Coordinates of C-alpha atoms and ligand atoms in Angstrom, one line a residue:
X1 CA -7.8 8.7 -25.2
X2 CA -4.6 9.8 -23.4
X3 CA -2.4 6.9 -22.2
X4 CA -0.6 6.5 -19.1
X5 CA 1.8 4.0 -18.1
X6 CA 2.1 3.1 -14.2
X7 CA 5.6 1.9 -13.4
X8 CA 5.6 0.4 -10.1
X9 CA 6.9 -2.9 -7.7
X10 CA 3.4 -3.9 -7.0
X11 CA 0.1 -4.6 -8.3
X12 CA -2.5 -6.8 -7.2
X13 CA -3.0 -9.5 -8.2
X14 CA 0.4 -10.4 -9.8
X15 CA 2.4 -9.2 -6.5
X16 CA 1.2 -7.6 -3.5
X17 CA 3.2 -6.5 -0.6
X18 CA 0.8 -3.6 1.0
X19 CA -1.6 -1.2 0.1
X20 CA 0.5 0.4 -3.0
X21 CA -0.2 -3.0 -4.8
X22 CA -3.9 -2.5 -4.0
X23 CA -4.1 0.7 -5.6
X24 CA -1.9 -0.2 -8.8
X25 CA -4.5 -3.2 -9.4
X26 CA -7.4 -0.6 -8.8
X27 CA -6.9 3.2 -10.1
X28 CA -6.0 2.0 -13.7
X29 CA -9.6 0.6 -13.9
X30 CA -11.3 3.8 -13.1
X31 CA -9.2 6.6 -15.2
X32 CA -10.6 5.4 -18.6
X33 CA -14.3 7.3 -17.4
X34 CA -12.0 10.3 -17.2
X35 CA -10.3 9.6 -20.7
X36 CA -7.4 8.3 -19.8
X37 CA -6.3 4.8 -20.6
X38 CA -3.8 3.3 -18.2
X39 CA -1.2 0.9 -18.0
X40 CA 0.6 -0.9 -15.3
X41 CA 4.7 -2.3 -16.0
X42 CA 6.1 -4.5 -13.0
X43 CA 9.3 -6.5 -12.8
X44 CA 8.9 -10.2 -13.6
X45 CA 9.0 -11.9 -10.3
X46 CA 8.8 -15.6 -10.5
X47 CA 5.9 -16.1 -8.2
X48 CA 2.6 -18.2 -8.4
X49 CA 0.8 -15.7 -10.0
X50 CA 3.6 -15.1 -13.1
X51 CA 4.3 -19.0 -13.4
X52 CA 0.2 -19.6 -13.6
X53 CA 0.1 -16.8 -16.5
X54 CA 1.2 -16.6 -20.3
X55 CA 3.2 -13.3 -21.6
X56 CA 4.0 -12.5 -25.1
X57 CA 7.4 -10.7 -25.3
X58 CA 7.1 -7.3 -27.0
X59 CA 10.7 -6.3 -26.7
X60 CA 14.1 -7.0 -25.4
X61 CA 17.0 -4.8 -25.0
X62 CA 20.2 -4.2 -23.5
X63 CA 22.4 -1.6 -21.3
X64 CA 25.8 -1.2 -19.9
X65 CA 25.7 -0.8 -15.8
X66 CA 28.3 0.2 -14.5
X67 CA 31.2 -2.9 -16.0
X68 CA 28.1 -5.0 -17.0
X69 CA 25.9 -6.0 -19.9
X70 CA 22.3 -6.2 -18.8
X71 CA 20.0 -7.8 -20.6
X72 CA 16.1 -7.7 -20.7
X73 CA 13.0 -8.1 -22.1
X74 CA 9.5 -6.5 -22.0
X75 CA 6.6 -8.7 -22.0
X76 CA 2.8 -8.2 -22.1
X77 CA 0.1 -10.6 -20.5
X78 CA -1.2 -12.4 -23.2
X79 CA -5.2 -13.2 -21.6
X80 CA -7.5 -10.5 -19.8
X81 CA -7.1 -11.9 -16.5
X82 CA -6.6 -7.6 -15.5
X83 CA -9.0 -5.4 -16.9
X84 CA -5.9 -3.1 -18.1
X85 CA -2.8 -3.6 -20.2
X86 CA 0.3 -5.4 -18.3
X87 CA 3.5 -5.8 -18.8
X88 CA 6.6 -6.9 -17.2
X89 CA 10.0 -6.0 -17.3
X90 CA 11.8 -9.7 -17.4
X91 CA 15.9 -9.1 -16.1
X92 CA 17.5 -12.7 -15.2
X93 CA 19.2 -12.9 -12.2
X94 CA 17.5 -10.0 -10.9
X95 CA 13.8 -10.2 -10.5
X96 CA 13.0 -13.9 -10.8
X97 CA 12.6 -14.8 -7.6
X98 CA 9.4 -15.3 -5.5
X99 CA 9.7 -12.6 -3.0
X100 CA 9.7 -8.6 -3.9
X101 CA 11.4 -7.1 -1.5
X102 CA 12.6 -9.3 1.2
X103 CA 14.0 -13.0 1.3
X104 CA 12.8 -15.7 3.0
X105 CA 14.5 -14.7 6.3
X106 CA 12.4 -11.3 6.2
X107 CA 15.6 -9.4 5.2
X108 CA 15.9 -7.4 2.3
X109 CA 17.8 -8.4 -0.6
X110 CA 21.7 -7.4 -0.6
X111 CA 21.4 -6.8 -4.7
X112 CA 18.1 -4.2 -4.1
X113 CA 20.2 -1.1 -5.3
X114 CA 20.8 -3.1 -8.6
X115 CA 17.9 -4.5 -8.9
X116 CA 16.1 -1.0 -8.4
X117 CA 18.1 1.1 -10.9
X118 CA 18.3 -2.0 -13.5
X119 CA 14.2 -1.6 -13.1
X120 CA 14.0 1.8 -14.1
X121 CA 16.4 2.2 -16.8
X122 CA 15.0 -1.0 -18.4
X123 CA 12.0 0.9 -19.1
X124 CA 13.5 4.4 -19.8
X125 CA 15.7 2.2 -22.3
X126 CA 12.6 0.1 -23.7
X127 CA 10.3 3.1 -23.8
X128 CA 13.4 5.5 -26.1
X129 CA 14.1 2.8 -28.2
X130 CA 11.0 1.0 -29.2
X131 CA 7.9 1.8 -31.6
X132 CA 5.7 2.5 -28.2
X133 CA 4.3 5.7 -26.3
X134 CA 2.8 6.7 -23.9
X135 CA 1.4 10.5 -22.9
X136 CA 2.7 10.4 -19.3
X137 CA 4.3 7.9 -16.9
X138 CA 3.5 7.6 -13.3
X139 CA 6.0 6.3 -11.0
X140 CA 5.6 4.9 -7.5
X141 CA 7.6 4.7 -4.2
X142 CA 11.4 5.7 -4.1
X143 CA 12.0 2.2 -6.3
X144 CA 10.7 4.6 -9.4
X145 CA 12.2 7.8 -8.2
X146 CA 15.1 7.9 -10.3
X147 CA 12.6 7.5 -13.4
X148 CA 11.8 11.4 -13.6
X149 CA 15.3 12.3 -13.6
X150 CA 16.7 10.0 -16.4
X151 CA 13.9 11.3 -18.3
X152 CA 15.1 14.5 -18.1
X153 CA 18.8 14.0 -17.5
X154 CA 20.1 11.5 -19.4
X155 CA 21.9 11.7 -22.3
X156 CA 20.2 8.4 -24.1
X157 CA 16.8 9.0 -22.7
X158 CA 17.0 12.8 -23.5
X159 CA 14.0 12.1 -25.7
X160 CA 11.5 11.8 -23.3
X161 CA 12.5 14.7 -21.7
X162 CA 9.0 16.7 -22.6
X163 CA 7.3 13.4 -21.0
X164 CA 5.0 14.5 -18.0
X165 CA 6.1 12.1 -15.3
X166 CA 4.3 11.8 -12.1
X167 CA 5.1 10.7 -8.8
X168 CA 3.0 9.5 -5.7
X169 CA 4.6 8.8 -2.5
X170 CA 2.8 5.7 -0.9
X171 CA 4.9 5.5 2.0
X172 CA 7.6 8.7 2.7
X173 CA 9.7 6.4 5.3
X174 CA 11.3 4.6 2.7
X175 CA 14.2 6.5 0.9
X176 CA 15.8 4.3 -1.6
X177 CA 19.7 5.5 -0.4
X178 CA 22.4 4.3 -2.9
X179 CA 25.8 5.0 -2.0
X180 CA 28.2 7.6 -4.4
X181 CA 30.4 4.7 -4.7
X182 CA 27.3 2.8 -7.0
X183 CA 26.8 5.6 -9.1
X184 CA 28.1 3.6 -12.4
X185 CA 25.3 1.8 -12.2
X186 CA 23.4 4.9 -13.7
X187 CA 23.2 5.8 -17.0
X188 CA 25.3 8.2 -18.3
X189 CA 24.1 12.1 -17.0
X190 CA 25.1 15.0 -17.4
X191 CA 27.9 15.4 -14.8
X192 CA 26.8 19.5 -13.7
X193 CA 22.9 17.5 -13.0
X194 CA 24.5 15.6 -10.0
X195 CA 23.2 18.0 -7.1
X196 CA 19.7 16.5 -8.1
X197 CA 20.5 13.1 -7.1
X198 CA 22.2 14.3 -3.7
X199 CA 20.4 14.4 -0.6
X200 CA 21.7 13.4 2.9
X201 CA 25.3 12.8 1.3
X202 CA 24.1 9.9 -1.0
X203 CA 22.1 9.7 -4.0
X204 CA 18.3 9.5 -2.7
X205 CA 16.0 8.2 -4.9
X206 CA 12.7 10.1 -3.0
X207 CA 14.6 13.5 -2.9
X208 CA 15.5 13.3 -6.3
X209 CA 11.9 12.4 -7.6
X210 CA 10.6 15.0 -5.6
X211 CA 12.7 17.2 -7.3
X212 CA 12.0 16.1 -11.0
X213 CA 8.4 14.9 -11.1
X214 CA 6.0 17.2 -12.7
X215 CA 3.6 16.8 -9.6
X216 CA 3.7 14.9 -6.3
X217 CA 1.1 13.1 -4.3
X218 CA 0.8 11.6 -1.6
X219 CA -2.1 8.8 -0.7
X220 CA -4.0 11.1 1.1
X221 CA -4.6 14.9 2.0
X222 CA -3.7 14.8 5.8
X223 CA -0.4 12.9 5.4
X224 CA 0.6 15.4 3.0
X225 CA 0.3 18.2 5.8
X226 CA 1.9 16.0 8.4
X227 CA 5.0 15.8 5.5
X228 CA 4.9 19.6 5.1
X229 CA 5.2 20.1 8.8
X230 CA 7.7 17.5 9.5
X231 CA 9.4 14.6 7.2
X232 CA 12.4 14.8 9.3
X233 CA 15.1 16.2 7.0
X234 CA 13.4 16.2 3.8
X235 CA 11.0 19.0 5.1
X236 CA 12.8 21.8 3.4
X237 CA 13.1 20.0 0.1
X238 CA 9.3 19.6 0.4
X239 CA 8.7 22.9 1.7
X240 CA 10.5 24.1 -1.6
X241 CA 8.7 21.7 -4.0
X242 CA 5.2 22.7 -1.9
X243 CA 3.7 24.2 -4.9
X244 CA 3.3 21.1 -6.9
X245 CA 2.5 18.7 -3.6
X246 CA -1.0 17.2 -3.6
X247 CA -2.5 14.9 -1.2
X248 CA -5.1 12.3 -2.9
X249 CA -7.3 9.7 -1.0
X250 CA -6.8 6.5 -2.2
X251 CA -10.2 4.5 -3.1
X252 CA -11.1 0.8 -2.5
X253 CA -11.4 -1.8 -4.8
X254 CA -15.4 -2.5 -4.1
X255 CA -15.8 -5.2 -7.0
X256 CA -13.3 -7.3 -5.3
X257 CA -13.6 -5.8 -1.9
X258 CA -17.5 -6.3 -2.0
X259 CA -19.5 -8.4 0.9
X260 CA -22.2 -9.5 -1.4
X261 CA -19.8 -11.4 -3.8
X262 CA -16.0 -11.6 -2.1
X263 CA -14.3 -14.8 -3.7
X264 CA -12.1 -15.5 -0.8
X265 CA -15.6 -16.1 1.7
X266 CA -18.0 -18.9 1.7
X267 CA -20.5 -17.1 2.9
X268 CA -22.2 -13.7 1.7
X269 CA -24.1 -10.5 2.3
X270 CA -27.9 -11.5 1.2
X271 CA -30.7 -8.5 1.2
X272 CA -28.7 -6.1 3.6
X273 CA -29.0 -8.7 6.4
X274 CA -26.0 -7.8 8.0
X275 CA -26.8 -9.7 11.5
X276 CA -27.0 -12.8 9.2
X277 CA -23.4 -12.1 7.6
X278 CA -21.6 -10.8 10.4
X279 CA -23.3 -13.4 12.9
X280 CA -22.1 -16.0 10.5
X281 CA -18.5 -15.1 10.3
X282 CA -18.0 -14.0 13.2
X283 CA -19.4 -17.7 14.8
X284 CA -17.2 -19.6 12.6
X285 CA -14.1 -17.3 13.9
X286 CA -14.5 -17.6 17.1
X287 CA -14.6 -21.4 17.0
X288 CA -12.5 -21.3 14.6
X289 CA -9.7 -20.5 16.9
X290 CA -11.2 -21.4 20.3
X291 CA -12.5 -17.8 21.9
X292 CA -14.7 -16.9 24.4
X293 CA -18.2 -15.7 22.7
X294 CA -20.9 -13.3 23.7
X295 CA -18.4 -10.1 23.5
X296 CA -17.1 -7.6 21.0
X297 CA -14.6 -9.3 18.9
X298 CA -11.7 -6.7 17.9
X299 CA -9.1 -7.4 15.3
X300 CA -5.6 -6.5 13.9
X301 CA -4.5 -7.3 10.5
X302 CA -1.3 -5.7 9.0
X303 CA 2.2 -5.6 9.1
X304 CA 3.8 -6.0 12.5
X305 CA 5.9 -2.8 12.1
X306 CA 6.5 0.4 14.4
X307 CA 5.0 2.4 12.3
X308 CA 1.9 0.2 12.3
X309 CA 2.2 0.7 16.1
X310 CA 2.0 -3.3 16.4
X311 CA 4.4 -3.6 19.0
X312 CA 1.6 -1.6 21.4
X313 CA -0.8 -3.8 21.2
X314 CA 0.4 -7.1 23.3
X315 CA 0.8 -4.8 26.0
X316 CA -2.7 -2.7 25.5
X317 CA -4.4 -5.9 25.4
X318 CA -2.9 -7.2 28.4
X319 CA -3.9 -4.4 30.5
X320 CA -7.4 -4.5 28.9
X321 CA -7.7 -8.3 29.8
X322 CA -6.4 -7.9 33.4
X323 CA -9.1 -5.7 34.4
X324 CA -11.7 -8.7 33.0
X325 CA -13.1 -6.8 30.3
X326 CA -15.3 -9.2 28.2
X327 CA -13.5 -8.8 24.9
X328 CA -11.5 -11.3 22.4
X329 CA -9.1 -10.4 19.7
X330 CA -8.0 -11.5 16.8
X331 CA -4.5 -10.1 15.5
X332 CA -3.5 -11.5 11.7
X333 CA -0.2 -10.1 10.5
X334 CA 4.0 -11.0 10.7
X335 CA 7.2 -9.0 10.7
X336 CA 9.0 -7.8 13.2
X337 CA 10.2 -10.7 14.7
X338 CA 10.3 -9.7 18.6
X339 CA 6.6 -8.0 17.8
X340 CA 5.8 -11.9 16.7
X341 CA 6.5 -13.1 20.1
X342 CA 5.4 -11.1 22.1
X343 CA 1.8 -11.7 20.0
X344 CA 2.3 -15.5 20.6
X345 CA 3.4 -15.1 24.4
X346 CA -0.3 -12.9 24.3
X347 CA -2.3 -15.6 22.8
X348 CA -0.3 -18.8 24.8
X349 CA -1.7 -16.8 28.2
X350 CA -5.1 -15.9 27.0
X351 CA -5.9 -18.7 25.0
X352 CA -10.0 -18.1 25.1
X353 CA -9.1 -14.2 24.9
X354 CA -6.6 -13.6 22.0
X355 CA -5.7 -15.2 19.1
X356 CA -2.5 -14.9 16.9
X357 CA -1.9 -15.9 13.4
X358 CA 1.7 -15.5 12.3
X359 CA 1.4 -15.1 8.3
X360 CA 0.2 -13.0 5.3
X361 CA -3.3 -15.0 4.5
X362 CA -6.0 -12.7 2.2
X363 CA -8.8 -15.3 2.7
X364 CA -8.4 -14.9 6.4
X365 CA -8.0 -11.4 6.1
X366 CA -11.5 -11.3 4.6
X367 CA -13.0 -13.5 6.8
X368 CA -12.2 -11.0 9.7
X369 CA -13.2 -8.3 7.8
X370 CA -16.5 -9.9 7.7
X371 CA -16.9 -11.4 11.2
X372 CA -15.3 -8.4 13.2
X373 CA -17.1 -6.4 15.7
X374 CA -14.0 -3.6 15.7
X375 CA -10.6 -3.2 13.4
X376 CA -7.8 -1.6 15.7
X377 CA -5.1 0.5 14.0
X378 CA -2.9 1.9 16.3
X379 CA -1.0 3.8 13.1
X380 CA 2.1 5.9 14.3
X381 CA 1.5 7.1 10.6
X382 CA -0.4 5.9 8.1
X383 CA 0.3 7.4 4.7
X384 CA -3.6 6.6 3.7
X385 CA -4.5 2.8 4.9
X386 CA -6.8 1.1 3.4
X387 CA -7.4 -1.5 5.9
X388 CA -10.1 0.8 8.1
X389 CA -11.9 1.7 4.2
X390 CA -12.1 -2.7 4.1
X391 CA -13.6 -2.9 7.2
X392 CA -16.5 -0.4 6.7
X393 CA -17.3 -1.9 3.8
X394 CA -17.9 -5.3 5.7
X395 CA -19.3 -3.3 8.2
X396 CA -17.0 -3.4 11.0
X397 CA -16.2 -0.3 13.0
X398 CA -12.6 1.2 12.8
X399 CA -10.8 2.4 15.9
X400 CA -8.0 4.4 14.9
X401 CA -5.0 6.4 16.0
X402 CA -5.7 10.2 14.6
X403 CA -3.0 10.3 11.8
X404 CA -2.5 10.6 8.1
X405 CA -5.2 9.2 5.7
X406 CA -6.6 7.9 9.2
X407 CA -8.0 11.4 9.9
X408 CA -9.4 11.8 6.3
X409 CA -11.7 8.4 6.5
X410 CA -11.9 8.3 10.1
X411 CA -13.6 11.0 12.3
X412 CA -14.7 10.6 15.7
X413 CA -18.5 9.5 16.7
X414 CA -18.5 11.9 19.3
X415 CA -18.3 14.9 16.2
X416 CA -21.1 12.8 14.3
X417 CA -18.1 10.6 12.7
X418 CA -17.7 6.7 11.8
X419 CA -15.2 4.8 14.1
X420 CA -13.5 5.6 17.3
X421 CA -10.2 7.0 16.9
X422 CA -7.7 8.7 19.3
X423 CA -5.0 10.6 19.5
X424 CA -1.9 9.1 20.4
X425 CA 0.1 6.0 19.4
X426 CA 0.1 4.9 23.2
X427 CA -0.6 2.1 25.4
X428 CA -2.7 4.1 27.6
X429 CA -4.6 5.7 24.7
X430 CA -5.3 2.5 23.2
X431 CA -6.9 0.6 26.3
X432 CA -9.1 3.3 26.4
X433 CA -10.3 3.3 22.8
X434 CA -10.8 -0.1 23.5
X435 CA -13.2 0.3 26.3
X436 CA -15.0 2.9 24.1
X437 CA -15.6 -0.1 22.0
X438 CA -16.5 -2.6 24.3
X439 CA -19.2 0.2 25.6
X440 CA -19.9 0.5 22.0
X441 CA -20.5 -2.7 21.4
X442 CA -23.2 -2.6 25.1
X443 CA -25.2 -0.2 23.4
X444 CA -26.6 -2.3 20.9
X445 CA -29.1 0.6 19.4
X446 CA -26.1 2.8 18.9
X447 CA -24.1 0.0 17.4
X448 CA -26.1 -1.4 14.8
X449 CA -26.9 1.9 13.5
X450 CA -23.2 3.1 13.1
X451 CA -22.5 -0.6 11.5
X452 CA -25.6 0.4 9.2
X453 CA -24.0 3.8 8.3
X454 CA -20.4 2.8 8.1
X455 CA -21.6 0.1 5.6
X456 CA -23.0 2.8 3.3
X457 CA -20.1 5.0 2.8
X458 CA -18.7 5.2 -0.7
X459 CA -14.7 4.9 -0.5
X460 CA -14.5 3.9 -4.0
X461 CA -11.9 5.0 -6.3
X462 CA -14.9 7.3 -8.5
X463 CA -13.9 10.9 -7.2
X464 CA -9.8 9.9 -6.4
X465 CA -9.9 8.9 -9.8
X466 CA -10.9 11.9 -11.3
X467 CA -8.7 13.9 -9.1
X468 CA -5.5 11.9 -10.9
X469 CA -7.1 12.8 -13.7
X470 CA -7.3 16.0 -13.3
X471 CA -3.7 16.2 -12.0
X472 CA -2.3 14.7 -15.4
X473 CA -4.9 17.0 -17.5
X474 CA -2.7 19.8 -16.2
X475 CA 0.3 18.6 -18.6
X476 CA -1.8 16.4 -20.5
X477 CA -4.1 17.8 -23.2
Ligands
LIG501 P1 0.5 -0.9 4.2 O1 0.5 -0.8 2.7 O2 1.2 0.2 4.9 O3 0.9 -2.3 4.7 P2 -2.4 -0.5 3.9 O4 -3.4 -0.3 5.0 O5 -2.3 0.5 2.9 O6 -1.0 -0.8 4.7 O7 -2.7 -1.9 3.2 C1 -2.6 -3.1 3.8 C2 -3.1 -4.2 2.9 O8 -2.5 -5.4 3.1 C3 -4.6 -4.4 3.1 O9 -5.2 -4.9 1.9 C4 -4.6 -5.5 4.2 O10 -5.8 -6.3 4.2 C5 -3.4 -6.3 3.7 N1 -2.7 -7.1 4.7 C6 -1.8 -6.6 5.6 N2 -1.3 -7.6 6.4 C7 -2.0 -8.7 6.0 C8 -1.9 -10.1 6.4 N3 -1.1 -10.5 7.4 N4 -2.7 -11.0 5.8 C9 -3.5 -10.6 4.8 N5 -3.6 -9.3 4.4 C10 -2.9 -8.4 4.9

């Protein structure tokens, strides 16, 4: 079997920030079916999850950046806690602390350039000079971008240069700049190479992996169009590279993410009854935090970001609640700290109406998967989203803004479709998706019967996974 290695800041369980962590804890179990084995590398962050687990270390190395010795290890998880192999790049001082991105004041780390590019050669570096091999590496997100091009770049990594290396773009906002004035913190390149790494006046870790992966992908079909037709000034670079630009549908975990058997609830899906389940949850959520009952229950969970279109919804929901439309809400999520208060300031004045948790909590999360009538997404863009996939699966009706992987798993019920969605990321388009749902919700003949359907749909990670497969199969054999 071919081998793969998935080099990546994320993966559920160990360390989860969004949806890329999802998928890096899910793809890698479904590629072996399509004969390729696949494993996952992180950095070693010292969070619960590493400090609860044993790793054996396999490796360790070091490399000159820029005036400094860096030192690191490779380790591998020593039980089968993840059905795949895992290992973990160790570098003190850099990676072993609990957060991944951002410290505890939500801002991100002032060392993240370092940390980023000590990441990435650490493997290049582990991969050249150890007895280990893989058939092709797949990197994620700008924080791997630079991989493809010390691969084939590099003076000391030149040997991997005839290693297919893929890249998949989870979220095309984030660039990963780093300033000329860092570039000694690179390995050594060959100096007439350096137009690869420059985009915008800086080196740009997306632009340059656009340029030096093999293939590119993003997390689903439709976001890949909206990047062709405008990713502000990256659209001629991807304009150029179009010919080997995919778009893939991610999956959904549904061992994990499953209704009949979910870990995080106390209470589960028995013999399809899903007026039992969703009665249930739904009951204990609304008392839970105190709301008004006998109405469709609409819900929020995700980062409280503008591109999330979070900041809408305090003022959507107002207007919805001040023409007395019989509807509660529950919005989970935290981030952008004015977005925070104006949630609160929404839930202090409709106290039976709207309900706010402030935090990141995945049993909660669950629980209103499972006891929501509706899941609003308000997406500006949404490079896939995986929250509206959840939801079906515990049979709660998406309502979505038309965009990205959003239009792939989403269509309208008015075209025979599963969830409401609309069109633009506006106050005024969201109240009225929201009274589509509360009239929804009236017609109870046409509601079960979509919660039926919705429930039914296969979002697993079968066919994605065999289109990866197929991608790597091109320069795999
Ligand atoms: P993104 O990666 O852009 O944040 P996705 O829709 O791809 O968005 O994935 C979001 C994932 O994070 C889902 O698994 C969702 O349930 C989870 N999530 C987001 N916010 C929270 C939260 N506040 N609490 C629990 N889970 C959350």
């Amino acid at each position: 079997m071919k081998s793969i290695l998935h080099i990546s800041t994320e993966c559920y369980p160990a360390a989860k920030a969004g949806g890329m962590g999802d998928v890096l804890g899910a793809l890698p179990q479904y590629l072996p079916v399509h004969g390729f084995s696949a494993s996952v590398i992180l950095p070693k962050y010292k969070n619960a999850w590493f400090e609860s687990h044993s790793f054996a270390k396999v490796y360790s190395g070091e490399f000159a950046m820029d005036n400094e010795k860096i030192q690191f290890s490779i380790e591998i998880l020593n039980n089968s806690d993840l059905p795949f192999p895992f290992y973990a790049v160790r570098i003190p001082g850099l990676f072993d602390r609990p957060q991944i991105y951002l410290n505890e004041d939500g801002v991100a780390f002032n060392d993240e350039v370092k940390r980023n590019i000590a990441f990435q050669t650490s493997i290049v570096h582990w991969l050249v000079n150890d007895d280990v091999s893989f058939d092709g590496l797949h990197c994620h997100d700008h924080m791997t971008g630079l991989i493809p091009f010390f691969t084939k770049h590099t003076k000391a990594y030149s040997s991997l240069s005839e290693l297919p290396v893929f890249f998949t773009i989870h979220n095309g906002q984030y660039r990963g700049y780093i300033e000329w004035a860092d570039l000694a913190l690179l390995p050594v390149f060959d100096k007439d190479k350096k137009g690869i790494l420059d985009w915008d006046d800086k080196i740009h870790s997306l632009a340059t992996a656009i340029k030096c992966a093999w293939k590119v992908n993003t997390v689903s079909p439709s976001y890949m169009k909206e990047l062709l037709n405008d990713f502000d000034n990256l659209t001629p670079l991807v304009l150029n590279e179009q010919r080997k630009c995919s778009g893939i549908i991610n999956g959904i975990d549904i061992d994990i993410w499953d209704p009949e058997s979910d870990k995080y609830l106390d209470a589960h899906l028995e013999n399809k009854n899903w007026k039992a389940f969703k009665g249930k949850h739904k009951t204990d959520l609304l008392k839970k935090f105190n709301l008004k009952s006998r109405r469709p229950l609409i819900s929020f969970i995700g980062r409280f970001a503008y591109e999330k279109g979070a900041d809408l919804l305090s003022g959507a929901i107002e207007k919805v609640l001040e023409s007395n439309s019989n509807v509660s809400f529950i919005i989970l999520g935290s981030g952008d700290k004015r977005i925070e208060l104006a949630i609160e300031n929404l839930a202090l004045k409709y106290k039976r109406e709207v309900a706010s948790i402030i935090a990141y909590d995945e049993k909660l999360a669950r629980k209103i998967y499972a006891g929501s009538d509706f899941l609003i997404m308000p997406s500006r863009f949404e490079p896939c989203g995986l929250n509206q996939m959840y939801s079906m699966r515990y049979a709660t009706v998406p309502v979505v803004r038309s965009t990205g992987g959003l239009i792939d798993t989403v269509p309208d019920i008015s075209n025979g479709g599963n969830g409401i969605s609309f069109e633009n990321a506006e106050e005024e388009d969201i109240v009225h998706a929201i009274g589509r749902s509360i009239d929804l919700y009236a017609n109870k003949n046409a509601f079960y019967n979509l919660r039926n359907y919705i429930s039914k749909l296969d979002y697993s990670w079968g066919s994605s996974a065999f289109k990866y497969a197929q991608l790597y199969k091109n320069f795999i054999n």
